[in-house]
Amino acid sequence: MVVSKMNKDAQMRAAINQKLIETGERERLKELLRAKLIECGWKDQLKAHCKEVIKEKGLEHVTVDDLVAEITPKGRALVPDSVKKELLQRIRTFLAQHASL
Amino acid sequence: MRTRRGVAVAAAETRFLSLPFPPIPRGPPILPRGAANWRQELRVIYQCFVWCGTPETRKSKAKSCICHVCGTHLNRLHSCLSCVFFGCFTEKHIHEHAETKQHNLAVDLYYGGIYCFMCKDYVYDRDIEQIAKEEQGEALKLQASTSTEVSHQQYSVPGLGEKYPTWETTKPELELLGHNPRRRRIASSFTIGLRGLINLGNTCFMNCIVQALTHTPILRDFFLSDRHRCEMPSPELCLVCEMSSLFRELYSGNPSPHVPYKLLHLVWIHARHLAGYRQQDAHEFLIAALDVLHRHCKGDDAGKAASNPNHCNCIIDQIFTGGLQSDVTCQACHGVSTTIDPCWDISLDLPGSCTSFWPMSPGRESSVNGESHIPGITTLTDCLRRFTRPEHLGSSAKIKCGSCQSYQESTKQLTMNKLPVVACFHFKRFEHSAKQRRKITTYISFPLELDMTPFMASSKESRMNGQLQLPTNSGNDENKYSLFAVVNHQGTLESGHYTSFIRHHKDQWFKCDDAVITKASIKDVLDSEGYLLFYHKQVLEHESEKVKEVNTQAY
């Protein structure tokens, strides 16, 4: 029932995701990404932005949802191209090795 | 252990109902200890759906962690804590479930946070946080132990699979903070980092090198942030640990001179040839010290392991190791045979030594690298130019050519293939030839800033007939270095004294004469004779990429 609601694209994405999780590659990619985003200062930038939002909304009233809504677009935009490139390259390599997908 | 987990996985998928999580009120969260085994059930959820350490749990996560409504594995997927339901947050599918079933708690499958639908926010319970931390740590350890990939920046990960945890103050730390409430800001007038070293009997050769090393910015950052994890069988013999301790002493703010007796003792043990109270060569000590530090970084006590410098990732290699390329060109077939050897320093012949010959007269080239070029005075650049020039090996030194299959005359040229972060230049002032033993005291002018581009292997092609193509104004900062330490020798071969100049706070220089430290001017430094010169790269490249990722201005 659930599968029929997903189109081909989403099915492919789900299949790739499964493979990534099963092999533990997803965790490795997560760690790599985490390290890269810290190195290039992305984490610090967003942390500063979070602090601003908290100051604005007040510590007692702000929720995690507020923060997520505020920083998600900014976070996505600020990821450096080189980081995206490297992650994509890693995923491509992974897919090439698991050609059965 | 695995079988238990396998059983637990099946259990988790069918039996969630014993979790008794009623809504947690806002304020300091308190968790009712209703069900006796709620802790274990929570652990199972973390192991199976959040932080999966084993292949079985990863499989179950891959298969089952999708939204029961829309099938996505993204969109901040959450798991209900009262029944088997996965719903995504962004599309509010988990919210609908919570509303309908009155199941008010869910766990975020990405970060492990607990969400309360009544409080409409994530809630925190000390016990749950502790369990979460433990499970995450376990999963990471399992992941690291099965991973065949060497993490690309090994020294930045403390221990295998350990992450840098957030600092939660312990009681002794709180006390320490209480006793030292004043924040210290380093102003340029501060002398922290400047500390004399007592001479223990002709140990000035050692003191100078210690001053140079403890003022190497990138090495200082490494040790002062406690990056060394000792792997030696007996840590009290570890030179790296002692180095760490030396940094702490020199940067403690204590103005009285430090007595480096432990360092001397370790040097006697690990570098026998430097033991005793006679004056030794500072350059020899530098190389021996780097070697022992490099070995001890890898826990190698006896120096038995034939460590391959090309694959070593210890801090010493990361900072000091450069690649010296040697190209031998066969004069018959013009085939080039290239080898690259690791090097920690560059030893330069000086004019007037019996082993060198200086074909060109200085003054031919205009001032390169801002060196004061007075006709008759040789510069560091001149020495480097000579070091990297093609040299005819002569008919008495024919090399066997691989393609010609015979002995042919050839030329040999040395260039830098890979530049180290810290470049050390050694002027060969001490002549120990059969003919004579003497010290060459010729003054060699050296610059404050040095561009290594002309001496690189990649610049070789632009050099024709020994003529140097000088970079006119290369916007390329990649190969630029800044001087930060100079070791000088006064006296003769038989009896002499070593002193050093070190750079402090970007533009201040100090002279270190054992226990006495005095302010010096840049002119004092640049006018000094120079025996060992230490240069630090201005821009640091990210290791795994050729493109500059990290741009750190050391000075």
XYZ file of C-alpha atoms in Angstrom:
656
model
C 0.000 0.000 0.000
C 2.784 2.396 0.890
C 4.942 1.540 -2.131
C 2.244 2.401 -4.649
C 2.174 5.941 -3.328
C 5.840 6.431 -4.326
C 6.908 7.119 -7.865
C 9.859 5.465 -9.579
C 12.271 8.152 -8.476
C 11.326 7.844 -4.849
C 11.540 4.059 -5.118
C 15.072 4.327 -6.454
C 16.022 6.734 -3.698
C 14.589 4.410 -1.085
C 16.479 1.437 -2.532
C 19.764 3.370 -2.551
C 19.139 4.539 0.984
C 18.539 0.991 2.153
C 21.806 -0.153 0.624
C 23.655 2.762 2.199
C 22.276 1.918 5.636
C 22.825 -1.835 5.375
C 26.478 -1.470 4.458
C 27.067 1.180 7.090
C 28.131 3.590 4.368
C 25.475 6.066 5.399
C 27.046 6.426 8.831
C 30.496 6.881 7.316
C 29.200 9.528 4.939
C 27.486 11.254 7.849
C 30.750 11.376 9.789
C 32.661 12.638 6.759
C 30.081 15.319 6.147
C 30.078 16.313 9.802
C 33.863 16.726 9.803
C 33.845 18.746 6.580
C 31.093 21.047 7.714
C 32.948 21.775 10.932
C 36.216 22.405 9.101
C 34.784 24.911 6.685
C 33.089 26.846 9.462
C 29.543 25.953 8.467
C 28.688 24.640 11.903
C 29.907 27.811 13.574
C 27.957 30.013 11.192
C 24.721 28.211 11.861
C 25.370 28.059 15.584
C 25.687 31.834 15.574
C 22.450 32.115 13.618
C 20.693 29.850 16.128
C 21.816 32.083 18.961
C 20.351 35.081 17.174
C 17.021 33.318 16.697
C 16.950 32.321 20.355
C 17.700 35.891 21.407
C 14.925 37.118 19.155
C 12.273 34.660 20.248
C 13.307 34.463 23.882
C 14.854 31.421 25.539
C 11.683 30.372 27.334
C 9.469 30.408 24.249
C 11.611 29.089 21.448
C 11.088 25.475 20.359
C 13.268 23.124 18.366
C 10.760 23.448 15.545
C 11.242 27.207 15.445
C 14.971 26.738 15.104
C 14.633 24.043 12.482
C 12.304 26.199 10.420
C 14.644 29.184 10.685
C 17.959 27.581 9.938
C 17.089 24.809 7.468
C 16.981 27.045 4.375
C 20.085 28.939 5.428
C 21.908 25.737 6.291
C 21.130 24.184 2.935
C 22.287 27.282 1.067
C 25.546 27.600 2.955
C 26.953 24.148 2.230
C 30.066 24.744 0.099
C 30.040 23.329 -3.413
C 33.264 21.456 -2.802
C 31.667 19.544 0.056
C 28.643 18.659 -2.076
C 30.970 17.545 -4.840
C 32.970 15.276 -2.606
C 29.918 13.647 -1.045
C 28.363 13.093 -4.456
C 31.587 11.556 -5.664
C 31.634 9.183 -2.695
C 28.040 8.139 -3.353
C 28.740 7.607 -7.043
C 31.713 5.433 -6.186
C 29.549 3.472 -3.785
C 26.853 2.953 -6.409
C 29.405 1.829 -8.936
C 30.588 -0.812 -6.488
C 27.047 -2.026 -5.853
C 25.961 -2.145 -9.474
C 23.119 -4.533 -8.749
C 20.963 -1.597 -7.742
C 25.836 -10.637 22.389
C 24.783 -10.653 18.762
C 22.219 -13.371 19.220
C 20.671 -11.440 22.077
C 20.443 -8.426 19.855
C 18.932 -10.483 17.090
C 16.201 -11.598 19.432
C 15.786 -8.087 20.733
C 15.285 -6.779 17.205
C 12.362 -9.078 16.672
C 11.040 -8.170 20.089
C 11.285 -4.458 19.374
C 9.267 -4.775 16.239
C 6.342 -6.456 17.884
C 6.316 -5.573 21.510
C 6.382 -1.868 22.203
C 3.324 -1.786 24.354
C 5.083 -2.252 27.654
C 6.559 1.232 27.412
C 4.647 3.306 29.879
C 5.424 6.781 28.670
C 2.708 9.139 29.725
C 3.118 12.827 28.959
C 6.009 14.564 30.639
C 5.044 17.950 32.084
C 7.071 21.001 31.149
C 9.784 21.915 33.558
C 12.461 19.580 34.815
C 11.352 16.399 33.154
C 10.653 13.468 35.392
C 10.136 10.012 34.010
C 7.810 7.722 35.916
C 9.565 4.476 36.636
C 6.437 2.499 35.873
C 7.531 -0.401 33.735
C 10.543 -2.094 35.287
C 12.382 -2.621 32.042
C 11.691 0.659 30.232
C 15.428 1.338 30.180
C 16.179 -1.861 28.317
C 13.326 -1.311 25.874
C 14.608 2.195 25.163
C 18.099 0.816 24.559
C 16.679 -1.644 22.062
C 14.942 1.168 20.199
C 18.179 3.136 20.040
C 20.159 0.116 18.892
C 17.690 -0.950 16.236
C 16.435 2.272 14.809
C 18.685 5.168 15.737
C 22.326 4.183 16.192
C 22.861 0.828 14.540
C 26.182 -0.820 15.202
C 25.738 -4.322 13.822
C 24.838 -5.605 10.366
C 21.586 -7.076 11.732
C 20.385 -3.817 13.243
C 21.431 -1.932 10.120
C 19.380 -4.319 8.033
C 16.341 -3.863 10.217
C 16.748 -0.107 10.118
C 17.078 -0.079 6.346
C 13.985 -2.178 5.937
C 11.618 -0.782 8.511
C 12.502 2.853 8.994
C 10.173 4.459 6.538
C 7.091 6.562 7.138
C 4.012 4.364 7.444
C 1.965 6.977 5.656
C 4.108 8.257 2.793
C 7.018 5.806 2.691
C 9.790 8.395 2.921
C 12.986 7.738 4.853
C 13.668 11.476 5.074
C 11.715 14.380 6.511
C 12.762 13.897 10.131
C 11.412 10.421 10.649
C 10.190 9.647 14.169
C 9.183 6.460 15.889
C 6.240 6.341 18.243
C 7.302 5.195 21.698
C 4.008 3.501 22.519
C 3.483 1.356 19.450
C 5.115 0.237 16.235
C 4.626 3.278 14.083
C 7.057 5.360 12.060
C 5.960 8.737 10.820
C 7.726 11.667 9.300
C 7.749 14.972 11.122
C 7.819 17.426 8.248
C 4.588 16.167 6.740
C 3.102 15.843 10.230
C 2.381 12.145 9.790
C 3.710 11.379 13.252
C 1.627 14.230 14.634
C -1.548 12.731 13.149
C -0.694 9.414 14.761
C -0.064 11.035 18.139
C -3.392 12.865 17.951
C -5.401 9.838 16.877
C -3.898 7.313 19.230
C -3.095 9.655 22.115
C 0.478 8.374 22.006
C 2.263 11.461 23.108
C 5.922 10.517 22.883
C 8.097 9.855 19.859
C 11.811 9.499 19.267
C 13.710 11.227 16.446
C 15.413 8.476 14.448
C 18.222 10.733 13.311
C 19.375 12.304 16.572
C 17.614 10.241 19.231
C 15.797 13.156 20.824
C 12.470 12.541 22.568
C 9.529 14.654 21.376
C 6.442 15.313 23.485
C 3.294 16.180 21.546
C 1.678 17.810 24.535
C 4.600 20.119 25.242
C 5.073 20.514 21.481
C 8.814 20.357 21.897
C 11.703 18.008 22.590
C 12.085 17.100 26.232
C 15.111 16.043 28.187
C 15.478 13.531 30.977
C 18.857 12.958 32.585
C 18.567 9.179 32.646
C 17.431 8.993 29.039
C 20.271 11.304 27.978
C 22.735 8.992 29.702
C 21.300 5.913 27.965
C 21.351 7.721 24.628
C 24.990 8.725 25.086
C 25.998 5.168 25.937
C 24.172 3.605 23.006
C 25.575 6.128 20.566
C 29.069 5.470 21.877
C 28.605 1.714 21.569
C 27.412 1.978 17.993
C 30.333 4.204 17.047
C 32.817 1.785 18.565
C 31.296 -1.112 16.659
C 31.293 0.916 13.477
C 34.949 1.886 13.895
C 36.137 -1.614 14.707
C 34.649 -3.070 11.551
C 35.580 -0.199 9.305
C 38.457 -0.995 6.969
C 38.910 2.617 6.014
C 41.542 4.652 7.803
C 40.048 7.960 8.790
C 41.641 10.548 6.621
C 42.684 12.840 9.413
C 43.632 10.383 12.072
C 45.085 12.804 14.516
C 41.880 14.784 14.827
C 39.953 11.792 16.206
C 40.890 11.056 19.807
C 41.065 7.286 19.869
C 39.345 5.031 17.397
C 35.719 5.848 16.903
C 35.608 8.356 19.724
C 33.995 11.636 18.999
C 34.804 14.870 20.712
C 32.149 14.877 23.426
C 30.668 18.132 24.659
C 32.422 19.316 27.768
C 30.402 18.533 30.872
C 32.266 19.941 33.846
C 33.318 17.500 36.511
C 33.458 18.452 40.170
C 37.251 19.038 40.255
C 36.941 21.162 37.116
C 34.204 23.254 38.714
C 36.436 23.807 41.728
C 39.328 24.814 39.490
C 37.123 27.287 37.650
C 35.971 28.665 40.991
C 39.556 29.324 42.062
C 40.442 30.990 38.775
C 37.461 33.159 37.888
C 39.419 35.764 35.959
C 39.512 35.222 32.202
C 42.978 35.699 30.719
C 43.075 37.474 27.422
C 46.345 37.277 25.574
C 47.451 40.797 24.783
C 50.444 41.463 22.591
C 52.403 42.588 25.624
C 52.017 39.207 27.264
C 55.087 37.078 27.635
C 53.289 33.781 27.935
C 55.243 31.328 25.864
C 58.562 32.980 26.625
C 60.553 31.114 29.189
C 64.280 30.555 29.586
C 65.901 27.122 29.754
C 68.692 26.375 32.196
C 71.925 25.088 30.647
C 72.701 21.726 32.221
C 76.279 21.588 30.971
C 76.823 22.429 27.300
C 73.140 21.764 26.592
C 72.587 25.027 24.719
C 72.352 22.945 21.526
C 69.266 21.284 22.991
C 67.783 24.460 24.455
C 67.774 26.192 21.068
C 65.937 23.399 19.370
C 63.403 23.275 22.201
C 62.780 27.000 21.803
C 62.337 26.617 18.050
C 59.967 23.653 18.380
C 57.868 25.169 21.149
C 57.390 28.248 19.007
C 56.320 26.369 15.909
C 52.700 27.558 15.640
C 51.136 24.395 14.281
C 53.052 22.165 16.694
C 52.127 24.443 19.578
C 48.447 24.180 18.626
C 48.714 20.393 18.555
C 50.252 20.037 21.993
C 48.333 22.764 23.771
C 45.063 21.197 22.673
C 46.132 17.898 24.208
C 46.096 15.912 20.990
C 48.728 13.383 21.990
C 47.460 9.949 22.996
C 50.363 7.945 24.319
C 50.758 4.475 22.883
C 54.161 3.693 24.328
C 54.496 0.575 26.460
C 56.105 2.767 29.134
C 54.745 6.335 28.971
C 57.447 7.703 31.293
C 59.921 7.074 28.472
C 57.764 8.769 25.847
C 59.448 11.787 24.320
C 56.146 13.058 22.926
C 54.640 13.083 26.417
C 57.697 15.004 27.617
C 57.283 17.413 24.717
C 53.683 17.898 25.773
C 54.852 18.625 29.280
C 57.471 21.091 27.988
C 54.817 23.013 26.104
C 52.736 23.206 29.246
C 55.748 24.487 31.188
C 56.757 27.085 28.628
C 53.225 28.376 28.178
C 52.338 28.306 31.877
C 53.122 31.985 32.350
C 55.809 31.105 34.886
C 58.653 33.560 34.259
C 61.474 31.691 35.977
C 63.622 29.515 33.713
C 62.676 25.894 33.291
C 65.112 23.117 34.022
C 64.756 20.506 31.257
C 66.420 17.642 33.092
C 63.789 15.088 32.120
C 64.194 15.956 28.455
C 67.964 15.584 28.703
C 67.520 12.237 30.415
C 65.211 10.969 27.655
C 67.624 12.200 24.997
C 70.424 10.216 26.652
C 68.264 7.114 26.622
C 66.874 7.374 23.096
C 69.735 9.076 21.254
C 72.858 7.616 22.821
C 75.153 9.347 20.374
C 74.089 12.681 21.802
C 74.584 11.717 25.416
C 77.289 13.148 27.612
C 78.189 16.695 28.592
C 80.139 17.617 25.481
C 78.804 20.196 23.111
C 76.756 18.580 20.357
C 75.531 19.777 16.987
C 72.127 21.446 17.173
C 71.193 20.175 13.720
C 72.035 16.610 14.683
C 69.945 17.032 17.781
C 67.011 18.368 15.744
C 67.026 15.367 13.411
C 67.457 12.897 16.283
C 64.644 14.557 18.248
C 62.272 14.510 15.276
C 63.117 10.865 14.697
C 62.429 9.832 18.278
C 59.239 11.911 18.404
C 58.080 10.300 15.153
C 58.740 6.813 16.495
C 57.147 7.486 19.864
C 54.027 8.891 18.185
C 53.413 5.387 16.989
C 54.306 3.724 20.277
C 57.569 2.417 18.888
C 59.869 2.060 21.867
C 62.807 0.184 20.404
C 62.910 1.754 16.981
C 62.485 -1.638 15.413
C 59.457 -0.987 13.213
C 60.592 0.091 9.776
C 58.064 2.831 9.515
C 57.266 4.002 6.030
C 57.342 7.801 6.086
C 55.135 7.910 3.033
C 52.278 6.428 4.966
C 52.933 7.799 8.399
C 50.340 10.178 9.675
C 51.969 11.244 12.925
C 52.105 14.919 13.757
C 55.851 15.106 13.080
C 55.452 13.774 9.569
C 52.458 15.940 8.907
C 54.414 19.041 9.816
C 58.043 18.432 8.916
C 58.118 15.876 6.111
C 58.635 17.189 2.640
C 59.292 15.256 -0.542
C 62.664 15.695 -2.219
C 62.563 14.721 -5.862
C 65.673 13.480 -7.605
C 65.656 13.359 -11.414
C 68.482 11.561 -13.159
C 68.546 12.257 -16.896
C 70.457 9.919 -19.145
C 72.542 12.007 -21.546
C 72.260 9.404 -24.257
C 68.539 8.748 -24.494
C 67.293 11.655 -22.336
C 65.178 9.258 -20.329
C 64.448 10.528 -16.827
C 64.476 8.347 -13.751
C 62.642 9.952 -10.846
C 62.706 9.110 -7.173
C 61.034 10.969 -4.333
C 62.475 10.693 -0.868
C 61.017 12.079 2.337
C 63.102 14.745 4.052
C 62.849 16.709 7.265
C 65.268 19.442 6.359
C 67.433 20.791 3.553
C 71.179 20.964 4.163
C 72.863 23.587 2.027
C 76.507 23.787 0.994
C 78.111 27.174 1.443
C 80.581 29.045 -0.768
C 84.093 28.435 0.397
C 83.546 24.865 1.423
C 85.841 22.375 -0.226
C 82.958 20.295 -1.524
C 81.147 23.022 -3.337
C 81.762 25.110 -6.377
C 79.932 28.285 -7.088
C 79.727 28.887 -10.819
C 77.961 32.169 -10.892
C 78.908 35.419 -9.254
C 76.376 36.817 -6.912
C 74.866 40.067 -7.964
C 73.697 38.677 -11.277
C 70.123 38.494 -10.131
C 68.302 41.353 -8.531
C 66.936 40.938 -5.073
C 64.744 37.855 -4.848
C 62.520 37.233 -1.842
C 63.378 40.641 -0.475
C 66.826 39.564 0.642
C 69.282 42.395 1.021
C 71.499 41.562 -1.892
C 74.829 43.300 -1.635
C 77.327 42.145 -4.251
C 79.604 39.598 -2.644
C 76.987 38.455 -0.189
C 75.315 35.144 -0.823
C 71.655 34.691 -0.060
C 69.517 31.737 1.030
C 67.909 31.860 -2.404
C 71.363 31.543 -4.011
C 71.996 28.469 -1.891
C 68.635 26.971 -2.844
C 69.230 27.750 -6.485
C 72.527 25.932 -6.325
C 70.895 23.037 -4.477
C 68.273 22.594 -7.198
C 70.438 23.142 -10.262
C 71.050 20.273 -12.728
C 74.422 18.738 -12.015
C 76.530 16.812 -14.482
C 77.634 13.654 -12.785
C 80.761 13.324 -14.862
C 82.353 10.421 -16.714
C 83.610 8.820 -13.498
C 80.094 8.530 -12.122
C 78.090 6.914 -14.872
C 74.626 5.651 -13.984
C 73.054 2.541 -15.492
C 70.224 3.716 -17.701
C 67.141 1.494 -17.700
C 66.161 2.153 -21.295
C 69.683 2.228 -22.771
C 70.645 -0.855 -20.750
C 74.163 0.527 -20.330
C 76.160 2.946 -18.220
C 75.776 6.484 -19.427
C 76.731 9.937 -18.327
C 73.819 11.711 -16.757
C 72.683 14.852 -15.043
C 70.991 14.881 -11.680
C 68.630 17.498 -10.378
C 67.027 17.914 -6.968
C 63.747 19.763 -6.520
C 60.941 19.838 -3.973
C 58.069 17.573 -4.880
C 56.026 18.152 -1.755
C 56.528 21.120 0.536
C 56.424 20.552 4.291
C 54.371 22.768 6.559
C 57.570 23.694 8.398
C 60.718 23.957 6.308
C 64.047 23.765 8.083
C 67.203 24.939 6.318
C 70.616 23.933 7.583
C 73.754 25.776 6.508
C 76.646 23.333 6.447
C 79.013 25.508 8.378
C 80.968 22.753 10.061
C 83.516 21.168 7.811
C 84.806 17.771 8.898
C 86.761 16.832 5.794
C 90.027 14.895 5.668
C 91.815 18.133 4.874
C 90.514 20.293 7.659
C 88.053 20.794 10.426
C 86.741 24.305 10.495
C 83.699 26.479 10.680
C 82.597 28.501 7.677
C 81.462 31.830 9.036
C 80.407 33.398 5.729
C 77.385 35.592 6.267
C 74.366 34.316 4.297
C 71.483 36.731 3.944
C 68.064 35.197 4.485
C 64.589 36.681 4.091
C 61.640 37.114 6.414
C 59.362 35.692 3.728
C 60.337 32.964 1.324
C 58.636 31.749 -1.834
C 59.565 28.159 -2.607
C 57.885 28.115 -6.030
C 61.105 28.322 -8.108
C 62.533 25.294 -6.309
C 59.610 22.990 -6.872
C 59.533 20.032 -9.218
C 56.612 21.635 -11.035
C 58.741 24.700 -11.793
C 61.482 22.576 -13.278
C 60.146 22.787 -16.791
C 60.379 26.553 -16.764
C 64.076 26.411 -15.973
C 66.215 26.194 -19.064
C 69.986 25.887 -19.043
C 70.093 26.667 -15.363
C 68.451 30.044 -15.913
C 65.903 30.670 -13.253
C 62.430 31.854 -14.184
C 61.588 34.084 -11.283
C 57.995 34.611 -10.273
C 57.411 38.281 -10.990
C 54.385 38.691 -8.839
C 52.783 35.337 -8.328
C 49.354 35.769 -6.821
C 49.915 32.218 -5.719
C 50.451 32.129 -1.959
C 50.569 28.370 -1.753
C 54.339 28.132 -1.540
C 55.026 31.129 0.646
C 56.733 30.770 4.003
C 57.396 33.017 6.985
C 60.536 32.875 9.135
C 59.765 32.087 12.776
C 62.985 30.805 14.343
C 66.738 31.083 13.790
C 69.422 29.068 15.584
C 72.881 30.622 15.654
C 76.279 29.327 16.623
C 79.018 31.567 17.966
C 82.570 30.450 18.314
C 84.687 27.762 16.752
C 84.268 24.133 15.957
C 85.966 23.156 19.211
C 84.181 25.501 21.537
C 81.062 27.419 20.794
C 77.690 28.474 22.034
C 74.228 28.198 20.541
C 71.523 30.841 20.824
C 68.218 31.244 19.040
C 65.822 33.916 17.873
C 62.129 33.110 18.038
C 59.087 34.911 16.725
C 56.383 35.823 19.193
C 52.948 37.322 18.514
C 53.446 37.790 14.791
C 55.918 40.667 14.786
C 57.948 40.476 17.959
C 61.280 38.697 18.097
C 63.147 37.499 21.161
C 66.653 36.195 21.619
C 66.889 33.033 23.698
C 70.289 32.514 25.326
C 69.668 29.562 27.655
C 67.993 31.096 30.708
C 68.093 34.663 29.433
C 65.459 35.977 27.063
C 65.785 39.477 25.634
C 63.797 41.463 23.133
C 65.348 41.613 19.677
C 64.680 43.548 16.501
C 64.006 42.054 13.095
C 67.323 43.569 12.042
C 69.132 41.643 14.793
C 67.594 38.460 13.467
C 68.282 39.065 9.794
C 71.820 40.271 10.458
C 72.726 37.173 12.410
C 74.956 34.531 10.868
C 72.277 31.845 10.673
C 72.852 28.139 11.171
C 69.367 26.667 11.240
C 66.442 28.548 9.743
C 62.829 27.589 10.453
C 60.100 28.698 8.078
C 56.365 28.112 8.477
C 53.960 27.820 5.549
C 51.578 30.758 5.365
C 48.646 28.843 3.902
C 47.708 25.323 4.974
C 46.081 23.055 2.459
C 43.419 20.513 3.287
C 45.111 17.154 3.236
C 42.844 15.192 0.947
C 42.399 17.832 -1.676
C 44.685 19.769 -3.948
C 42.302 22.698 -3.856
C 42.720 24.936 -0.842
C 39.987 24.052 1.569
C 41.313 25.557 4.753
C 42.976 28.924 4.576
C 44.806 29.562 7.807
C 47.040 32.544 8.148
C 49.759 31.366 10.516
C 51.189 34.868 10.414
